[in-house]
XYZ file of C-alpha atoms in Angstrom:
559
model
C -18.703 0.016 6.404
C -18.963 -3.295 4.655
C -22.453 -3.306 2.469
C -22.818 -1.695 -0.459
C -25.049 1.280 -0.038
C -29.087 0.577 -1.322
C -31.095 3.158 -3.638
C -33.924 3.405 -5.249
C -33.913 4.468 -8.909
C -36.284 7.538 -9.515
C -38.753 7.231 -11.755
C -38.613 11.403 -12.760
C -36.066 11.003 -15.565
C -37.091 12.758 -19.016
C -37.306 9.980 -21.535
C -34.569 9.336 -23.927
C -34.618 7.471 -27.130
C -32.424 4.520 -27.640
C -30.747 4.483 -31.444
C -27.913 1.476 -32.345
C -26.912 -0.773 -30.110
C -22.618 -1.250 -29.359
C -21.545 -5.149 -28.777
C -19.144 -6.145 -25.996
C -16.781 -8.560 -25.502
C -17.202 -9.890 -29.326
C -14.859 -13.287 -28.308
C -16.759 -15.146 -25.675
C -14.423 -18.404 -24.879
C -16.217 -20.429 -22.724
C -13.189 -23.057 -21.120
C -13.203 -26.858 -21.809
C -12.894 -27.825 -18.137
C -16.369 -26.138 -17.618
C -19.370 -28.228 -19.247
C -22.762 -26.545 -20.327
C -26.056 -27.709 -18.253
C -28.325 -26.026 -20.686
C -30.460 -22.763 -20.496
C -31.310 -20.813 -17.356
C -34.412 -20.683 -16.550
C -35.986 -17.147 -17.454
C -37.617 -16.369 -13.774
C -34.247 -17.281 -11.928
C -32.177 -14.270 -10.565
C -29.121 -13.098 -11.888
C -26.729 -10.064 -9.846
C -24.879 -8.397 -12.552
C -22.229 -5.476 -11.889
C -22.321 -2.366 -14.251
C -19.449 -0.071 -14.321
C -19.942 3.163 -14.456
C -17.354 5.673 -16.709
C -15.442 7.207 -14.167
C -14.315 11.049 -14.432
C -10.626 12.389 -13.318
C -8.690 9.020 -14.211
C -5.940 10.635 -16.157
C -5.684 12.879 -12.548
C -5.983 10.069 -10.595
C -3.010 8.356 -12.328
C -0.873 11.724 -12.126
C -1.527 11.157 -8.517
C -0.676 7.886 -8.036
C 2.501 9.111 -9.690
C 3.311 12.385 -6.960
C 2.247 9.892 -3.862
C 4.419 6.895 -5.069
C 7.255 8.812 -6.193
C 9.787 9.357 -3.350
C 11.313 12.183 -4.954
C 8.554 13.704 -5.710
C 7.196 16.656 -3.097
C 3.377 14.877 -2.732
C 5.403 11.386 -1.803
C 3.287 9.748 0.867
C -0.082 12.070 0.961
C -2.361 9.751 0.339
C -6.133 10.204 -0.155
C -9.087 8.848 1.927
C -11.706 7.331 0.379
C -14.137 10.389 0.183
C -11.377 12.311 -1.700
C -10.881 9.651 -3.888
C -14.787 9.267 -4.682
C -15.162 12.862 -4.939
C -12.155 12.347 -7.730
C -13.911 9.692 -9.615
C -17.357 9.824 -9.202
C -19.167 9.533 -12.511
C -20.731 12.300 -13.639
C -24.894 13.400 -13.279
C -25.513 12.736 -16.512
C -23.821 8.795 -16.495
C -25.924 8.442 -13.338
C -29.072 9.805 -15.097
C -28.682 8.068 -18.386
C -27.775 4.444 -16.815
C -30.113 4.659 -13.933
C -33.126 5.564 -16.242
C -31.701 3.113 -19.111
C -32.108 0.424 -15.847
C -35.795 1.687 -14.859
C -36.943 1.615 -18.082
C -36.487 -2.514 -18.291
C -38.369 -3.056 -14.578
C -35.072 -2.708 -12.612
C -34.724 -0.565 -9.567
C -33.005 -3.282 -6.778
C -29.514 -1.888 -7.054
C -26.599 -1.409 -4.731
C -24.096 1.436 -5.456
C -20.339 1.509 -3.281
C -19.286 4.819 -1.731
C -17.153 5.617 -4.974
C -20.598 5.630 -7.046
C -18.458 4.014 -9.647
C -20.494 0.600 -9.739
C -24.052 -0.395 -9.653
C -24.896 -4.291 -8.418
C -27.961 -5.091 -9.579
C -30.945 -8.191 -9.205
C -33.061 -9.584 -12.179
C -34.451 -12.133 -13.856
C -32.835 -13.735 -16.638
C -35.771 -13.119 -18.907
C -35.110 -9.146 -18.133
C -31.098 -9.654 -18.498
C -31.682 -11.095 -22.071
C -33.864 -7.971 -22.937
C -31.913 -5.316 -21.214
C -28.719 -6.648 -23.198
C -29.669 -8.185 -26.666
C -27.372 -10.712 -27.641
C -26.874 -12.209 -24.064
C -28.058 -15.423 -23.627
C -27.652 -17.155 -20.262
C -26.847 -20.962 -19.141
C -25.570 -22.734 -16.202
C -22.336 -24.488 -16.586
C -20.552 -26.800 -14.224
C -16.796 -27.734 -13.071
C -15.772 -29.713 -10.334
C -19.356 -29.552 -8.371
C -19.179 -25.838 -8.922
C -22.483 -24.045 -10.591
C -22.374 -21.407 -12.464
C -24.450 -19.341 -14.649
C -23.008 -17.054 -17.527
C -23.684 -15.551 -21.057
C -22.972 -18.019 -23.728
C -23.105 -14.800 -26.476
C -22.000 -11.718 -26.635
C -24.036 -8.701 -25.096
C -24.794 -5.257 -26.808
C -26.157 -1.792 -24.892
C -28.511 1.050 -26.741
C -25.505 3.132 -27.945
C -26.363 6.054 -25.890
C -25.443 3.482 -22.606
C -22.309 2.626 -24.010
C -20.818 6.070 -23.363
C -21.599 5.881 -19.746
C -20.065 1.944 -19.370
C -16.986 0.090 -19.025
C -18.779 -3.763 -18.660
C -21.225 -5.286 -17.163
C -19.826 -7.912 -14.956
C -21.433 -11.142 -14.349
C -21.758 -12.322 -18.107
C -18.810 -13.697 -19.562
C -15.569 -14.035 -16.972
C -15.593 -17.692 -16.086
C -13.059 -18.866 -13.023
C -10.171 -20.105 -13.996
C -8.856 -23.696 -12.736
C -6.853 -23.674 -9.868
C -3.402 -24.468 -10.003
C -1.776 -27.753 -9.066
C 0.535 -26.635 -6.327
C 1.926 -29.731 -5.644
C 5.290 -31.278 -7.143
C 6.754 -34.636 -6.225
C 9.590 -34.909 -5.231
C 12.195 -37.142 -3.687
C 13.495 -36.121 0.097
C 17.185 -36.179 0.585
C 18.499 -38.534 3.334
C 21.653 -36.053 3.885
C 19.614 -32.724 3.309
C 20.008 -30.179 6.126
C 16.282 -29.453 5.370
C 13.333 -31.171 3.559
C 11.360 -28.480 2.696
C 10.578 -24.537 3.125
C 9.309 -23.267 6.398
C 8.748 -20.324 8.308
C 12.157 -20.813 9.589
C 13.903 -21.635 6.395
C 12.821 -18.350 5.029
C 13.365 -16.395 8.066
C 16.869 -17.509 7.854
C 17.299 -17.224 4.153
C 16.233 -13.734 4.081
C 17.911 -12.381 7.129
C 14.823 -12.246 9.514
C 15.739 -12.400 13.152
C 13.210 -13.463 16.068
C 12.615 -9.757 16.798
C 11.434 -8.955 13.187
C 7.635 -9.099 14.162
C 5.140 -6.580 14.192
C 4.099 -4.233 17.102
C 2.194 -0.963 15.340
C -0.712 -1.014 16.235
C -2.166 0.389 12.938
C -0.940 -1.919 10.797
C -2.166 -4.514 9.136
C -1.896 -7.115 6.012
C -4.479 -8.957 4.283
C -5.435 -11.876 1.377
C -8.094 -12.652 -0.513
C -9.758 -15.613 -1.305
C -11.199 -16.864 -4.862
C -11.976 -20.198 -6.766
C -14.332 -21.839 -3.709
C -10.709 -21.200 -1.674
C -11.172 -21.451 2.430
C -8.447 -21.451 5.214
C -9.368 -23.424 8.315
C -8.561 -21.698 11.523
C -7.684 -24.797 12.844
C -5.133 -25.354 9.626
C -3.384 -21.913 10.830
C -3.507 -22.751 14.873
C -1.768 -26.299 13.910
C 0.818 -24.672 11.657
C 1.754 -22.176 13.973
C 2.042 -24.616 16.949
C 4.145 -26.781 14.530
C 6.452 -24.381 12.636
C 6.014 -20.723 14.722
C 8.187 -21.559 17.484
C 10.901 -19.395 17.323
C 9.457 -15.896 16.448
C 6.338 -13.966 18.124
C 3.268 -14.408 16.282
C -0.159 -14.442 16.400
C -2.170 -17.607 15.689
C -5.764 -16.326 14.604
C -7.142 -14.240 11.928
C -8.132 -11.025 13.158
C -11.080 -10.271 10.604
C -13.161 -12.298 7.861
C -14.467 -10.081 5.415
C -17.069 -12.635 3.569
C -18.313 -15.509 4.314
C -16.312 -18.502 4.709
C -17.321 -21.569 3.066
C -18.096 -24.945 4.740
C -16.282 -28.230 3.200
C -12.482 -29.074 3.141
C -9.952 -26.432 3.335
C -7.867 -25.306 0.071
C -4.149 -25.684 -0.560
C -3.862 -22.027 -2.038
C -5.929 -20.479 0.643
C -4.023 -22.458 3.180
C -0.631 -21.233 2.093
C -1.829 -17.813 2.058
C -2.640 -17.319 5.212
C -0.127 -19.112 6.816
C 2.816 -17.694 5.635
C 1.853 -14.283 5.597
C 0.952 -14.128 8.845
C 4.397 -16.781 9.938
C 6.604 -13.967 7.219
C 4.576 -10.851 8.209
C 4.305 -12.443 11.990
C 2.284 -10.315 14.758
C 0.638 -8.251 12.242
C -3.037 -8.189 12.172
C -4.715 -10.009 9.349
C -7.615 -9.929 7.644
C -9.058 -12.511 5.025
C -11.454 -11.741 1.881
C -13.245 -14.307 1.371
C -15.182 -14.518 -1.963
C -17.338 -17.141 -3.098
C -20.099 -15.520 -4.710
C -23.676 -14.678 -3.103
C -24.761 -15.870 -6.795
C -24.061 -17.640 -9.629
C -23.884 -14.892 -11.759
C -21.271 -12.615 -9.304
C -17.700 -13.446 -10.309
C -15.803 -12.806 -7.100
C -12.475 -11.012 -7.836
C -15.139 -8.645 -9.200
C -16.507 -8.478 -6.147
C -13.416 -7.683 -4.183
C -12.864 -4.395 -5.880
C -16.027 -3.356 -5.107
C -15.266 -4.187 -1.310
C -11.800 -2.052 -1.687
C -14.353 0.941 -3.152
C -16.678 0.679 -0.273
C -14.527 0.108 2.965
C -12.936 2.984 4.201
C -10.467 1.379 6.418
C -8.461 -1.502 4.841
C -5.196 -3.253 5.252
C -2.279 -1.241 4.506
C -1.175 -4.914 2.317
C -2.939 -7.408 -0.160
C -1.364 -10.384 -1.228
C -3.415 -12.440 -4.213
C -2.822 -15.462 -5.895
C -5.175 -15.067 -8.832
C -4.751 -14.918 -12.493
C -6.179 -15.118 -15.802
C -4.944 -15.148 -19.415
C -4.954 -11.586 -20.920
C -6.720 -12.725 -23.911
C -9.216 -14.302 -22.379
C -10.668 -10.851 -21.396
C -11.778 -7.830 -22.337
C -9.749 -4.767 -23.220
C -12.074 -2.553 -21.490
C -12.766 -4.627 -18.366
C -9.063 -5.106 -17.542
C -8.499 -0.882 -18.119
C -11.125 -0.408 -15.758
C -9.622 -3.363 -13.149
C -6.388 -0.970 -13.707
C -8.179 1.832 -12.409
C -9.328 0.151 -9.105
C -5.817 -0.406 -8.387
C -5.232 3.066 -9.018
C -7.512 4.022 -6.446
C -5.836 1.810 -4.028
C -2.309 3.306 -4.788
C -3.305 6.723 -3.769
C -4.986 5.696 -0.487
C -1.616 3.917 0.457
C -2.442 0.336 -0.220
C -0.274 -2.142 -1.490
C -1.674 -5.043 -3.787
C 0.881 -8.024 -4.644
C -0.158 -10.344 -7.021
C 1.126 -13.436 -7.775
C 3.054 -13.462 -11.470
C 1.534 -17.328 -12.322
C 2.924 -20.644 -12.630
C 2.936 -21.428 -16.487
C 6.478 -19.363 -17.342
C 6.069 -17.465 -20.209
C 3.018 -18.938 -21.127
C 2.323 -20.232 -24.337
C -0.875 -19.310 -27.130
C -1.302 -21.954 -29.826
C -2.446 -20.025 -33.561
C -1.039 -23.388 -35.443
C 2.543 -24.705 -35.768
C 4.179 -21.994 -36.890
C 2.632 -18.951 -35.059
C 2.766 -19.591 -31.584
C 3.408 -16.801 -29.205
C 3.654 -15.860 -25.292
C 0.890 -15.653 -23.162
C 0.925 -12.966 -20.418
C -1.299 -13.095 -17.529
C -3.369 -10.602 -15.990
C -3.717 -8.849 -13.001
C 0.139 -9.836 -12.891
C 1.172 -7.755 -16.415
C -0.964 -4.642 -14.385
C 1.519 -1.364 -14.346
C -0.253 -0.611 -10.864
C 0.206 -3.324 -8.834
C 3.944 -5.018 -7.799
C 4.356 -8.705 -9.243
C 5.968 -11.081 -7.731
C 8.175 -14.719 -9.418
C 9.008 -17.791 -8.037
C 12.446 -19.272 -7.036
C 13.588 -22.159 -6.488
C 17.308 -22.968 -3.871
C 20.011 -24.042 -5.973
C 20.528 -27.373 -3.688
C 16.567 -27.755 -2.694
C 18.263 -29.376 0.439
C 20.419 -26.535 1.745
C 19.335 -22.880 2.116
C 21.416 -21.858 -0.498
C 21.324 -19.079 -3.047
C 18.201 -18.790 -5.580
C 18.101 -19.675 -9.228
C 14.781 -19.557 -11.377
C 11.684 -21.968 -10.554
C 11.251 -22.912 -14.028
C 7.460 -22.157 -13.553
C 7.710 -18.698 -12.392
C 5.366 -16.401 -14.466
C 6.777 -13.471 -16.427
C 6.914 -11.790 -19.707
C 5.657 -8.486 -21.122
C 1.740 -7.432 -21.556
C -0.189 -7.197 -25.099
C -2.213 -4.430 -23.771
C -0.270 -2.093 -21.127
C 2.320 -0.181 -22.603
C 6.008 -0.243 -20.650
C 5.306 2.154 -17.500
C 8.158 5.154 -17.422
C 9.342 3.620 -14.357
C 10.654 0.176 -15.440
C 11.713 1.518 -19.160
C 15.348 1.855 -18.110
C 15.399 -1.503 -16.282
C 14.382 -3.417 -18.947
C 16.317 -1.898 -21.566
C 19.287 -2.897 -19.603
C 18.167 -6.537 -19.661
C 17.067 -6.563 -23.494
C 20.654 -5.417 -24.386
C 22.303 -7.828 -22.225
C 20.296 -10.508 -23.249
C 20.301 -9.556 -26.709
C 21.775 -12.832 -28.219
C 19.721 -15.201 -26.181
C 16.113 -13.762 -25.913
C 13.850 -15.646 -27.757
C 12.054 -14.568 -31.169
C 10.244 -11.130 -30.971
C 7.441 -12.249 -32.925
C 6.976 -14.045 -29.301
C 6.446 -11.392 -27.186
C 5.590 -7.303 -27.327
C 8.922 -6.138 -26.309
C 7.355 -2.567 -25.489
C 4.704 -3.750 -23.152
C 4.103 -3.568 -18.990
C 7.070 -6.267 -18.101
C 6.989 -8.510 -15.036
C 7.506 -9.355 -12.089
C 8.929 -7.156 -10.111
C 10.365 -8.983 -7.619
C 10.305 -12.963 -6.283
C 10.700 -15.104 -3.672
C 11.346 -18.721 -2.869
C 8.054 -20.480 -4.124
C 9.228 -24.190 -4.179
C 8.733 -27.086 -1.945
C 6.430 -25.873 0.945
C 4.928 -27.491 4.430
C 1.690 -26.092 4.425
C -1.210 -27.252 6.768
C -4.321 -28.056 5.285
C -7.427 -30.615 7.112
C -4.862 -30.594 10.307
C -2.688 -32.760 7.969
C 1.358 -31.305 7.250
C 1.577 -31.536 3.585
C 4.945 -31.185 2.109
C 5.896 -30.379 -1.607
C 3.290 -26.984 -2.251
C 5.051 -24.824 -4.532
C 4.204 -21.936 -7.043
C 3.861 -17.867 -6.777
C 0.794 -18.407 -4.449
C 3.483 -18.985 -1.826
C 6.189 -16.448 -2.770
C 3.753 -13.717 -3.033
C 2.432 -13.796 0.636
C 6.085 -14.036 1.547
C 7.160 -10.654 0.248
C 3.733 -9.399 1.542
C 4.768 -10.988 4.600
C 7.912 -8.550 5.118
C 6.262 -5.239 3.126
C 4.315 -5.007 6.170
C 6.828 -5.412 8.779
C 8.331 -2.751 7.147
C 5.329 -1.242 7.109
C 5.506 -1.448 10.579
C 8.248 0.366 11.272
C 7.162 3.402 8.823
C 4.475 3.600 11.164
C 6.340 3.204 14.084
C 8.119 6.339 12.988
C 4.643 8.532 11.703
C 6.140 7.763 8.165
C 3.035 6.916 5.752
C 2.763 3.409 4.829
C 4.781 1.642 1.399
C 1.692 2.254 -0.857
C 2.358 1.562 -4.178
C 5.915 0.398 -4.075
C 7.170 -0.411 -7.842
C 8.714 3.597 -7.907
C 10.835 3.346 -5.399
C 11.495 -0.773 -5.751
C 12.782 0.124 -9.464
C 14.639 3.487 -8.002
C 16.612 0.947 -5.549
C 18.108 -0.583 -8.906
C 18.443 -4.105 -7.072
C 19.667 -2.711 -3.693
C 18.686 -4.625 -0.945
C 17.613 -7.657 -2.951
C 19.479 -11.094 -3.530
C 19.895 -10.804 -7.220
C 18.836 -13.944 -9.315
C 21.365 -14.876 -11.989
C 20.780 -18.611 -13.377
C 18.157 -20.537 -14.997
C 15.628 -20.021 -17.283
C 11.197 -20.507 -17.437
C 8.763 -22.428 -19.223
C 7.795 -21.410 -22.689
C 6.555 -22.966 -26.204
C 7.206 -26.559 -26.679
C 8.095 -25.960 -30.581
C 10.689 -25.535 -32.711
C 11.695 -22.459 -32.378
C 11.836 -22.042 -28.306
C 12.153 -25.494 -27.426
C 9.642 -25.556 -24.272
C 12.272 -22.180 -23.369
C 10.514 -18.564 -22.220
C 13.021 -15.700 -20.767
C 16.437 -16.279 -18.704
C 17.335 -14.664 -15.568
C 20.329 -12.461 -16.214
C 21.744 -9.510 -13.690
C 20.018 -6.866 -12.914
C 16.327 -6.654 -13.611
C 15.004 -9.556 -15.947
C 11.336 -10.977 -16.622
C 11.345 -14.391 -14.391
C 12.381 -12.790 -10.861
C 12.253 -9.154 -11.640
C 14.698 -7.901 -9.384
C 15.529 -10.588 -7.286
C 14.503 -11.812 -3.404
C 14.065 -9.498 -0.482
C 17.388 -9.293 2.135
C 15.367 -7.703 4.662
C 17.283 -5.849 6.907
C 18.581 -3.880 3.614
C 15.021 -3.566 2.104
C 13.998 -2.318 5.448
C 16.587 -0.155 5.705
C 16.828 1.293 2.123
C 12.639 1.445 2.717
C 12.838 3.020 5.821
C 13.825 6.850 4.375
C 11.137 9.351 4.257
């Protein structure tokens, strides 16, 4: 089931009195590339998203622990989404408190998602403003896009606060899109000009029978940012670069609605070469522009992943944002959707970014690294960028300079990587860059890479050569996660689920390891434009190097 479930609010709740009020999200950054229109008007509607405290997460990530731990005796018994509801469902009195908190302001047109764990609600501005002092809503525009958020920050009656994470829909603006195009020069002696479905195939061991053929599998992206693929785009690339392999040509499922207008690069290279990597698998593509102006739409794919029962086994995305540029509590909270995902046997890969190390300017002499989030997530499996050592040949990988990595500000190291990244601190020791830089004991990333330079992709029926960036690496590991995938199923073994247990128990086996060449970071003094280095082993600008499939699949393929 795709919609969100409809209630009505009671009206039989005892009355409660309200005391203090608790402010969220005290640092509201509202991006220079977005300008400010003015003032909403107060009768326009608004959709906001409240999330509800959950019960059972500390169980729920013990879980996630037993289900992705292959040495563990619960390895692999995943949980449908009823169990998992019944696991987090906030408690009577959450329900009680925020449903009557929402009545008492004139609100009952809510949605709720089978988990019970959000509430999607419709009201005027003038009613936002009250029900959340502080808030005060405008429109801003970028780029012809319109949208409307809280300048200010919000505050809830204290006796609320204990029964929310956020309320969505006020603060997160979209970040810009990523240029994904570099220019470059084309060799007149190069055995290749550029990566395509075959150049992969070959440098990663993929022969023309490596294609799907379970028929319960399936793989999945999602769309953000006003992103859309053209069915035409995909029909055009396949007929130009699918030639050799089995593959399918069409999109089995849009979940959304696609947008009208000119196709996008990102959402282009998405589909195309997960479905050309992951070929004859059945895909399905979230699509997520936003009913509103006030929904933010990666918000608005969790909610889909709470409500759906039956989902793609893998989720490639290609979406970031700046850890500082959100809230503590709202990111904790994302952490816990993908948490839910892990122990029904889904997959999510995100892309690790295309700005290196990052950089966050305090003044000359204070600059430090910025980590990105969903990528710096302990729960999800990251994946870097490459580049070939002769772009020309298929070669072995070095670094792609802009391949995002580093180590998180706000999740702590995860027990599973601790021993991997120890090993690279100490071998690294002389070269790592200042660690008044970086917080050497937080989440580190990626986990893995692929090649995510110079790309055909199809976009407008035009071939357009020179895409690059972890939008295109990401769907590429996707790509072959589900063809392995595949053959789990083939076998009645469950599905991959979260994979970063077992990917960090392989200790690099069955993955080209990335030794040279180093990613962006502060252009100052004391880095010199320089972030991390690759080294051997495990390190934080390809994680553990590029997929050799036949090994992954084999080393993969144990119960």
């Amino acid at each position: 089931m795709d919609a969100l479930l409809t209630f009505s609010i009671p009206l039989l709740f005892s009355s409660l009195v309200w005391s203090g009020y608790l402010e969220y999200d005290q640092d509201v950054l509202i991006p220079e590339d977005w300008t400010r229109v003015g003032r909403v008007d107060p009768a326009e509607e608004l959709e906001l998203t409240f999330a509800l405290k959950q019960q059972n997460v500390n169980l729920l990530e013990e879980t996630l622990r037993w289900v992705s731990d292959p040495d563990s005796a619960q390895y692999g018994k995943y949980l449908t989404l009823e169990e998992v509801a019944s696991l987090v469902r906030p408690s009577e009195l959450t329900h009680k408190v925020v449903r009557h908190w929402l009545h008492s302001h004139g609100i009952t047109n809510c949605l709720t998602v089978r988990t019970e764990d959000f509430l999607q609600c419709t009201m005027t501005a003038e009613v936002a403003e009250k029900l959340l002092p502080g808030s005060r809503f405008n429109r801003y525009i970028r780029d012809g896009q319109s949208i409307v958020r809280s300048s200010a920050p919000y505050s809830v009656h204290d006796d609320v606060h204990w029964h929310l994470d956020f309320v969505g829909g006020l603060h997160r603006l979209p970040p810009k899109g990523q240029d994904l195009r570099k220019e470059q020069k084309p060799s007149k002696e190069g055995i290749h000009l550029g990566v395509t479905p075959v150049i992969l195939r070959t440098r990663y061991n993929l022969t023309a029978a490596d294609v799907g053929t379970a028929q319960n599998n399936s793989q999945a992206v999602a769309q953000f940012l006003e992103q859309y693929y053209h069915p035409a785009d995909l029909a055009e690339f396949m007929s130009l670069f699918g030639g050799s392999f089995q593959h399918l040509s069409q999109v089995d499922r849009v979940v959304g609605t696609q947008g009208g207008g000119k196709a996008g690069i990102e959402a282009s290279l998405d589909i195309e070469y997960i479905m050309s990597t992951g070929a004859n698998v059945s895909t399905w593509v979230f699509t997520n522009p936003g009913r509103h102006e006030s929904q933010e739409p990666f918000l608005q794919w969790m909610l889909l992943l709470s409500n759906m029962s039956d989902l793609p086994w893998v989720h490639t995305i290609s979406y970031g944002d700046d850890e500082d540029s959100l809230s503590t509590a709202y990111m904790m909270r994302i952490n816990t959707e993908f948490m839910k995902a892990g122990v029904r046997g889904i997959s999510l890969l995100f892309a690790s970014g295309d700005s290196g190390a990052g950089c966050r300017h305090f003044g000359k002499e204070q600059n430090s690294f910025r980590p990105s989030f969903p990528a710096s997530s302990p729960y999800v499996t990251t994946v870097g960028g490459t580049s070939f050592k002769n772009p020309y040949k298929v070669t072995y990988e070095v670094t792609d300079y802009i391949s995002g990595g580093g180590f998180s500000n706000v999740f702590k190291m995860p027990d599973y990587q601790v021993s991997a990244v120890e090993g690279y601190l100490k071998t690294v020791a002389a070269k790592l860059p200042p660690q008044s830089y970086y917080n050497v004991s937080g989440r580190a990333y990626p986990d893995m890479a692929a090649l995510s330079d110079n790309y055909w992709v199809v976009i407008n029926r035009v071939p357009v050569p020179w895409v690059s960036g972890t939008s295109a690496s990401t769907p590429v590991v996707g790509g072959m996660l589900s063809l392995v995938n595949d053959h789990r199923l083939l076998k009645g073994l469950p599905t991959l689920g979260f994979l970063n247990p077992r990917l960090y128990k392989l200790k690099g086996q069955a993955l080209f390891d990335v030794t040279e060449g180093c990613h962006l970071g502060c252009l100052d003094e004391q880095v010199q434009g320089q972030g991390f280095c690759a080294a051997p082993s495990w390190d934080p600008v390809t994680g553990w190097g590029t997929p050799n499939y036949p090994a992954l699949l084999a080393a993969l393929l144990s119960e």
